[in-house]
């Protein structure tokens, strides 16, 4: 047992997690996490490990082979894959793309097949088949066919339009042209004719047709500038650079035609920022990476022409590999609606079974002994009952609403357009409107419990402004003149002397500029030289050595990373640390700058290792990282920068309103704890009254809870009821701030040691296997319990801030809340590191900010500013939820009211499955007579205005608590429909019994009875929706009265003699409407039926609003008085003294910089003035400006 436990212990169990470091990389595998060797390694383990390391890998990473200008090479047998039976195709795709689903021959069968895979459509197809059996059906076949064709037709037209658009786009793209080398010369060819291995030429502003290796270009050093908006939405240009050897030798057409390079690289994949390969040419191998690859979908800019070798074509390109379907998200109402449809199926089956049994009994008691009912069939009553079961399945099929799903999709589509058209969510500065990127989640926006937000670029502007710096232990950036005298009011520095200044920097420390100009402090010049060399703005350097001929390494990064790599004898280390603390207390973000002198011999040895790692065919990135680590040590600290990242407008107001709506906000960020805490105070997520709990605090609480649970899990545990015990006493405002390291510690996600047990090659005994299995189960159970306890504790806090977390941890936290709280979650972010979190949450929102469009492209909704979130949820989300709930309740009500009339009629027709309506009325009821008003209510209804929705966030809680649509509401709607159908049938029945009309004739024939019920039904259900409507417009009123008018107009047409002459078998109610409705007695019956149906509803609504008014009822009652919206007042910013200092580390760039280009020594421009010349030229003018 002790040995077993040792194998599962964590690394340094007694050590505390480090709040300053980000946990291990998301890319580490389980084997890597366990790869922590013990201090003293057993000899056998060492031998085994060395044998594993020296063994040739089973499979190379680079298995994709490309031969330049040799199409026959890629058609060799080893590259052929079996496509179908004996038909083989090359594994190398051609460059034609196919995104369409259908063609002229496959559209009808494939589309119908896809539609009939849906349970509802297949159900109605089965009904249609049953209606073709004469022994079963009492209902005309068109009553099912027409609604089914309408539903299938609408969906098919939509699919057809989408596919036609895809066909047009595919043809447009496949028929684009570019120049390809054929027969030794460049010739015009269509994109679809391009193949792997072709050498192509592109010109300025050309779209790149495939994933190609850049060989040369018209720019110096064969640079090529590309716009990647099609890939990631970013419009800023990126540069690619060819290998130096291809730049030198592959500029002319004849040399490109003779190029015979051979490439081994990775297989096609979807990683846009990764590429690993090797070029073999001229008996030398050259490393290839993503900086030398031009991806399909990009556009060449500012480059007259460039040449490239096609590596991946068509479906193998990275953009096509990324075009796979994302995970389909469904709303809570979707699942509930499906369960309710299943419930209706059960009710339908039970009703049909009961009526079938009734018919069998009736046949045995009455039908067999009534000569006038004999139909020539001598079937047994049980057989007749069996046939009647299917007959009633057909007659009562409208209990299952065929148009429900189509109507829901129409409503969701309309609600999505309202979001897109909302000018109050439009950001004019960047011309960015809000965008609903999905149409299936709108009502779920009204049910959010938890919001998980990124910080940088989501809560903040992500626009970095240089504010202060620390150089050699001295802080610069205060309001000072050239003599170091501080002033509260001083003019900002005039940078007009610098011809490269853009005029946007506002800086007040004149003394720092004086130090730069004077040149007395070499550390100051060195500091800014480092900043000028290490960033993503391209700089021109002819030589990477110092003027003395030395080689110098420059580094910039977070203090947690840099301080680990510093030389022990750094004189300003503590002073810089103090400056970092001061910067953090001012919510500034920091970076440390350092350098190192490198000996020539040391560099040569390191460069050999670097070149070997750069052409490694396996684990190239890991090999390069290891080489980088060797040289990035014993660094000399220069200083640190302090950058300001301001909050976006309206963030505190938005958080305040969302909190009042009982939405809990968690901030998940990679920033340091101090910075995240300061931002929490700045955006009022944290207040002066908030009690903050940290990782070490809750770790003790969770440990105690686990001990208590373990003690209670004894023999008598099953007899003791589970009691939820809160972690904190009631009352008080608490927040949790936890780092990624503590998160791993608490959730038992720490790296584990490699087992100290000798790992033998032969299998363990059965006993050892059983013990290991039990141990793993115990650990999993402990981990699950610990995670549940953590979620319970965190959810007791009003706010949670998780800092120094990786993208994987962000998604893990979201998943934990989804799993253990069963709550609806929303994740919002702006960068690629938020994509995992956005996809994991029920709803993902992307901010189109400074970090590209990766988050937006993975999101369900997007807009430009965090403050628009309050309108998305409190207005659009709440309205969508209310509208959808009203729509569904009414839809079920009107269908039960309509269908159950058949049920009551069965008691008077021998349970014979005879319908109570005309067949055409059954056909058009859901399609024409009652569809438009309910659709408009689902699109336009609102209980209160948008301003009042924002002013009273508590209105949002009805969606969180599922108050408007649940099983209780469903059964209330069902009961309402049952009672309405009861009234609709029995009042006309009573009115028709033993009556005589004005003409002395009895109006109590079946057809007049059917018309009376149908008329009362149409008027009742349309007036009922009028009672349910909160927001009246002309369109609503027109749809209600228009539907009633359409009913009467169509009915009189269908009951006319003319149409009966044309189709006598289909239109059998000739003259019924005109004969029945000319009698006042019938109209009085209709009016009485409608009144009895609606007056109780009016009375109940009145009593409910008077005695038990809801929050929205109260606001509606006083809405005129509440029109003037109260202005939100922000609390004064309170800075808490005496707390730990807070700072943030931030890299200026989110992508790789230009160090490779700088260190290559290759000139980019013909001539540029050096930094010294710029400073010298501007000194005199600057001094004059300062003196003035």
Coordinates of N, CA and C in Angstrom, one line a residue, residues 1049-1161:
X1049 N -63.3 34.1 -45.6 CA -63.2 34.2 -47.0 C -62.9 32.8 -47.7
X1050 N -61.9 32.1 -47.1 CA -61.6 30.8 -47.7 C -62.7 29.8 -47.5
X1051 N -63.4 29.9 -46.4 CA -64.5 28.9 -46.1 C -65.6 29.1 -47.1
X1052 N -66.0 30.4 -47.3 CA -67.1 30.6 -48.3 C -66.7 30.2 -49.7
X1053 N -65.4 30.4 -50.1 CA -65.0 29.9 -51.4 C -65.0 28.4 -51.5
X1054 N -64.5 27.7 -50.4 CA -64.5 26.3 -50.5 C -65.9 25.6 -50.4
X1055 N -66.9 26.4 -49.9 CA -68.2 25.9 -49.8 C -69.1 26.3 -50.9
X1056 N -68.5 26.9 -51.9 CA -69.3 27.4 -53.1 C -69.6 26.3 -54.0
X1057 N -70.6 26.5 -54.9 CA -71.0 25.4 -55.8 C -70.0 25.3 -56.9
X1058 N -69.3 26.4 -57.3 CA -68.4 26.4 -58.4 C -67.2 25.4 -58.2
X1059 N -66.6 25.5 -57.0 CA -65.4 24.7 -56.7 C -65.9 23.2 -56.5
X1060 N -67.1 23.0 -56.1 CA -67.6 21.6 -55.9 C -67.8 21.0 -57.3
X1061 N -68.2 21.8 -58.3 CA -68.3 21.2 -59.6 C -67.0 20.8 -60.2
X1062 N -65.9 21.5 -59.8 CA -64.6 21.2 -60.3 C -64.0 20.0 -59.6
X1063 N -64.2 19.9 -58.3 CA -63.6 18.8 -57.6 C -64.7 18.3 -56.6
X1064 N -65.6 17.5 -57.0 CA -66.7 17.1 -56.1 C -66.3 16.2 -55.0
X1065 N -65.3 15.4 -55.1 CA -64.9 14.5 -54.1 C -64.1 15.2 -53.0
X1066 N -63.4 16.3 -53.3 CA -62.6 17.0 -52.4 C -63.3 18.1 -51.6
X1067 N -64.4 18.7 -52.2 CA -65.1 19.8 -51.6 C -66.6 19.4 -51.5
X1068 N -66.9 18.8 -50.3 CA -68.3 18.2 -50.1 C -69.2 19.1 -49.3
X1069 N -68.7 20.2 -48.7 CA -69.5 21.0 -47.8 C -70.2 22.1 -48.7
X1070 N -70.8 21.8 -49.8 CA -71.3 22.8 -50.7 C -72.5 23.5 -50.0
X1071 N -72.4 24.8 -50.0 CA -73.4 25.7 -49.5 C -73.6 25.7 -48.0
X1072 N -72.7 25.0 -47.2 CA -72.9 24.8 -45.8 C -72.7 26.2 -45.1
X1073 N -71.6 26.9 -45.4 CA -71.3 28.2 -44.7 C -72.4 29.2 -44.9
X1074 N -72.9 29.3 -46.2 CA -73.9 30.4 -46.5 C -75.2 30.0 -45.8
X1075 N -75.5 28.7 -45.8 CA -76.8 28.3 -45.2 C -76.8 28.4 -43.6
X1076 N -75.7 28.0 -43.0 CA -75.6 28.0 -41.6 C -75.4 29.4 -41.0
X1077 N -74.5 30.2 -41.6 CA -74.2 31.5 -41.0 C -75.2 32.6 -41.3
X1078 N -76.2 32.3 -42.1 CA -77.2 33.3 -42.3 C -78.2 33.3 -41.2
X1079 N -78.1 32.3 -40.3 CA -79.1 32.2 -39.2 C -78.5 32.9 -37.9
X1080 N -79.2 33.9 -37.3 CA -78.7 34.5 -36.1 C -78.5 33.5 -35.0
X1081 N -79.2 32.5 -34.9 CA -79.1 31.5 -33.9 C -77.7 30.9 -33.9
X1082 N -77.1 30.7 -35.1 CA -75.8 30.1 -35.2 C -74.8 31.2 -34.7
X1083 N -75.0 32.4 -35.0 CA -74.0 33.5 -34.6 C -74.1 33.7 -33.1
X1084 N -75.3 33.6 -32.5 CA -75.4 33.7 -31.1 C -74.7 32.5 -30.4
X1085 N -74.8 31.3 -31.0 CA -74.1 30.2 -30.5 C -72.5 30.4 -30.5
X1086 N -72.1 30.9 -31.6 CA -70.6 31.2 -31.8 C -70.2 32.2 -30.7
X1087 N -70.9 33.3 -30.6 CA -70.6 34.4 -29.7 C -70.6 33.9 -28.2
X1088 N -71.6 33.1 -27.9 CA -71.7 32.5 -26.5 C -70.5 31.6 -26.3
X1089 N -70.1 30.8 -27.2 CA -69.0 29.9 -27.1 C -67.7 30.6 -26.9
X1090 N -67.5 31.7 -27.7 CA -66.3 32.5 -27.6 C -66.2 33.2 -26.2
X1091 N -67.4 33.7 -25.8 CA -67.4 34.4 -24.5 C -67.1 33.5 -23.3
X1092 N -67.7 32.3 -23.4 CA -67.4 31.4 -22.3 C -66.0 30.9 -22.3
X1093 N -65.4 30.8 -23.4 CA -63.9 30.5 -23.5 C -63.0 31.6 -22.9
X1094 N -63.4 32.8 -23.2 CA -62.4 33.9 -23.0 C -62.7 34.7 -21.7
X1095 N -64.0 34.8 -21.3 CA -64.3 35.6 -20.1 C -63.6 35.1 -18.8
X1096 N -63.5 33.7 -18.6 CA -62.8 33.3 -17.4 C -61.3 33.6 -17.5
X1097 N -60.7 33.6 -18.6 CA -59.3 34.0 -18.8 C -59.1 35.5 -18.4
X1098 N -60.1 36.3 -18.9 CA -60.0 37.7 -18.6 C -60.1 37.9 -17.1
X1099 N -61.0 37.2 -16.4 CA -61.2 37.4 -15.0 C -60.0 36.9 -14.2
X1100 N -59.4 35.8 -14.6 CA -58.3 35.3 -13.9 C -57.1 36.2 -14.1
X1101 N -56.9 36.8 -15.3 CA -55.8 37.7 -15.5 C -56.0 39.0 -14.7
X1102 N -57.2 39.5 -14.6 CA -57.5 40.7 -13.8 C -57.2 40.4 -12.3
X1103 N -57.6 39.3 -11.8 CA -57.4 39.0 -10.4 C -55.9 38.8 -10.1
X1104 N -55.2 38.1 -11.0 CA -53.8 37.9 -10.9 C -53.0 39.2 -10.8
X1105 N -53.3 40.1 -11.8 CA -52.6 41.4 -11.8 C -53.0 42.3 -10.6
X1106 N -54.1 42.1 -10.1 CA -54.6 42.9 -9.0 C -54.0 42.4 -7.6
X1107 N -54.1 41.1 -7.4 CA -53.8 40.5 -6.1 C -52.4 40.0 -6.1
X1108 N -51.9 39.4 -7.2 CA -50.5 38.8 -7.2 C -49.8 39.4 -8.4
X1109 N -49.6 40.7 -8.4 CA -48.9 41.2 -9.6 C -47.4 40.8 -9.7
X1110 N -46.9 40.6 -10.9 CA -45.5 40.3 -11.0 C -44.7 41.6 -11.1
X1111 N -43.4 41.5 -11.1 CA -42.6 42.7 -11.2 C -42.9 43.5 -12.5
X1112 N -43.0 42.8 -13.6 CA -43.3 43.5 -14.8 C -44.7 44.1 -14.8
X1113 N -45.7 43.5 -14.1 CA -47.0 44.0 -14.0 C -46.9 45.4 -13.3
X1114 N -46.1 45.4 -12.2 CA -46.0 46.7 -11.4 C -45.4 47.7 -12.3
X1115 N -44.4 47.4 -13.0 CA -43.7 48.4 -13.9 C -44.6 48.9 -15.0
X1116 N -45.4 47.9 -15.6 CA -46.3 48.3 -16.6 C -47.3 49.3 -16.1
X1117 N -47.8 49.0 -14.9 CA -48.8 49.9 -14.3 C -48.3 51.3 -14.1
X1118 N -47.0 51.5 -13.8 CA -46.5 52.8 -13.5 C -45.5 53.2 -14.6
X1119 N -45.6 52.7 -15.8 CA -44.6 53.0 -16.8 C -44.5 54.4 -17.2
X1120 N -45.7 55.1 -17.1 CA -45.6 56.5 -17.5 C -44.8 57.3 -16.5
X1121 N -45.0 57.0 -15.3 CA -44.2 57.7 -14.2 C -42.7 57.3 -14.3
X1122 N -42.4 56.2 -14.9 CA -41.0 55.7 -14.9 C -40.3 56.0 -16.2
X1123 N -40.9 56.8 -17.0 CA -40.3 57.0 -18.3 C -39.0 57.7 -18.3
X1124 N -38.8 58.6 -17.3 CA -37.5 59.3 -17.2 C -36.5 58.4 -16.5
X1125 N -35.6 57.9 -17.3 CA -34.7 56.9 -16.8 C -33.7 57.5 -15.8
X1126 N -33.5 56.9 -14.7 CA -32.6 57.3 -13.7 C -31.2 57.2 -14.1
X1127 N -30.4 58.2 -13.9 CA -29.0 58.1 -14.3 C -28.2 57.3 -13.3
X1128 N -27.4 56.5 -13.9 CA -26.6 55.6 -13.0 C -25.4 56.4 -12.4
X1129 N -25.2 56.3 -11.1 CA -24.2 57.0 -10.5 C -23.1 56.1 -10.0
X1130 N -21.8 56.4 -10.4 CA -20.7 55.5 -10.1 C -20.2 55.9 -8.7
X1131 N -19.8 54.8 -8.0 CA -19.3 55.0 -6.7 C -17.9 55.6 -6.8
X1132 N -17.4 56.4 -5.8 CA -16.1 56.9 -5.8 C -15.1 55.8 -5.8
X1133 N -14.0 56.0 -6.5 CA -12.9 55.0 -6.6 C -12.2 55.0 -5.3
X1134 N -12.1 53.9 -4.6 CA -11.5 53.8 -3.3 C -10.3 52.9 -3.5
X1135 N -9.1 53.5 -3.2 CA -7.9 52.7 -3.2 C -7.6 52.2 -1.8
X1136 N -7.4 50.9 -1.6 CA -7.2 50.3 -0.3 C -5.7 50.4 0.0
X1137 N -5.4 51.0 1.1 CA -4.0 51.1 1.5 C -3.7 49.9 2.4
X1138 N -2.5 49.6 2.4 CA -2.0 48.5 3.3 C -2.2 47.1 2.8
X1139 N -2.7 47.0 1.5 CA -2.8 45.7 0.9 C -1.6 45.4 0.1
X1140 N -1.5 44.2 -0.3 CA -0.3 43.8 -1.1 C -0.3 44.5 -2.4
X1141 N 0.9 44.9 -2.9 CA 1.1 45.6 -4.1 C 0.6 44.7 -5.3
X1142 N 0.2 45.3 -6.4 CA -0.3 44.6 -7.5 C 0.4 45.0 -8.8
X1143 N 0.8 44.1 -9.6 CA 1.4 44.5 -10.9 C 1.1 43.4 -11.9
X1144 N 1.3 43.8 -13.1 CA 1.0 42.9 -14.2 C 2.2 42.8 -15.2
X1145 N 2.4 41.7 -15.7 CA 3.3 41.5 -16.8 C 2.6 41.4 -18.1
X1146 N 3.1 42.1 -19.1 CA 2.4 42.1 -20.4 C 3.4 42.2 -21.5
X1147 N 3.2 41.3 -22.5 CA 4.1 41.4 -23.6 C 3.4 42.3 -24.7
X1148 N 4.2 43.2 -25.3 CA 3.6 44.1 -26.2 C 2.9 43.4 -27.4
X1149 N 3.5 42.3 -27.8 CA 3.0 41.6 -29.0 C 2.4 40.3 -28.6
X1150 N 1.3 39.9 -29.3 CA 0.7 38.6 -29.1 C 1.2 37.6 -30.2
X1151 N 2.2 38.0 -31.0 CA 2.7 37.2 -32.0 C 4.2 37.3 -32.0
X1152 N 4.8 36.4 -32.8 CA 6.3 36.4 -32.8 C 6.8 37.6 -33.4
X1153 N 7.9 38.1 -32.9 CA 8.5 39.4 -33.3 C 9.5 39.2 -34.5
X1154 N 10.4 40.1 -34.7 CA 11.2 40.1 -35.9 C 12.7 39.8 -35.5
X1155 N 12.9 39.1 -34.4 CA 14.3 38.8 -34.0 C 15.0 38.1 -35.0
X1156 N 14.4 37.1 -35.7 CA 15.1 36.3 -36.7 C 15.6 37.2 -37.9
X1157 N 14.7 38.1 -38.3 CA 15.1 39.0 -39.3 C 16.2 39.9 -38.9
X1158 N 16.2 40.4 -37.7 CA 17.2 41.3 -37.2 C 18.5 40.6 -37.1
X1159 N 18.5 39.4 -36.5 CA 19.7 38.6 -36.3 C 20.3 38.1 -37.6
X1160 N 19.5 38.0 -38.7 CA 20.0 37.5 -39.9 C 21.1 38.4 -40.5
X1161 N 21.0 39.7 -40.2 CA 22.0 40.6 -40.7 C 21.7 41.0 -42.2

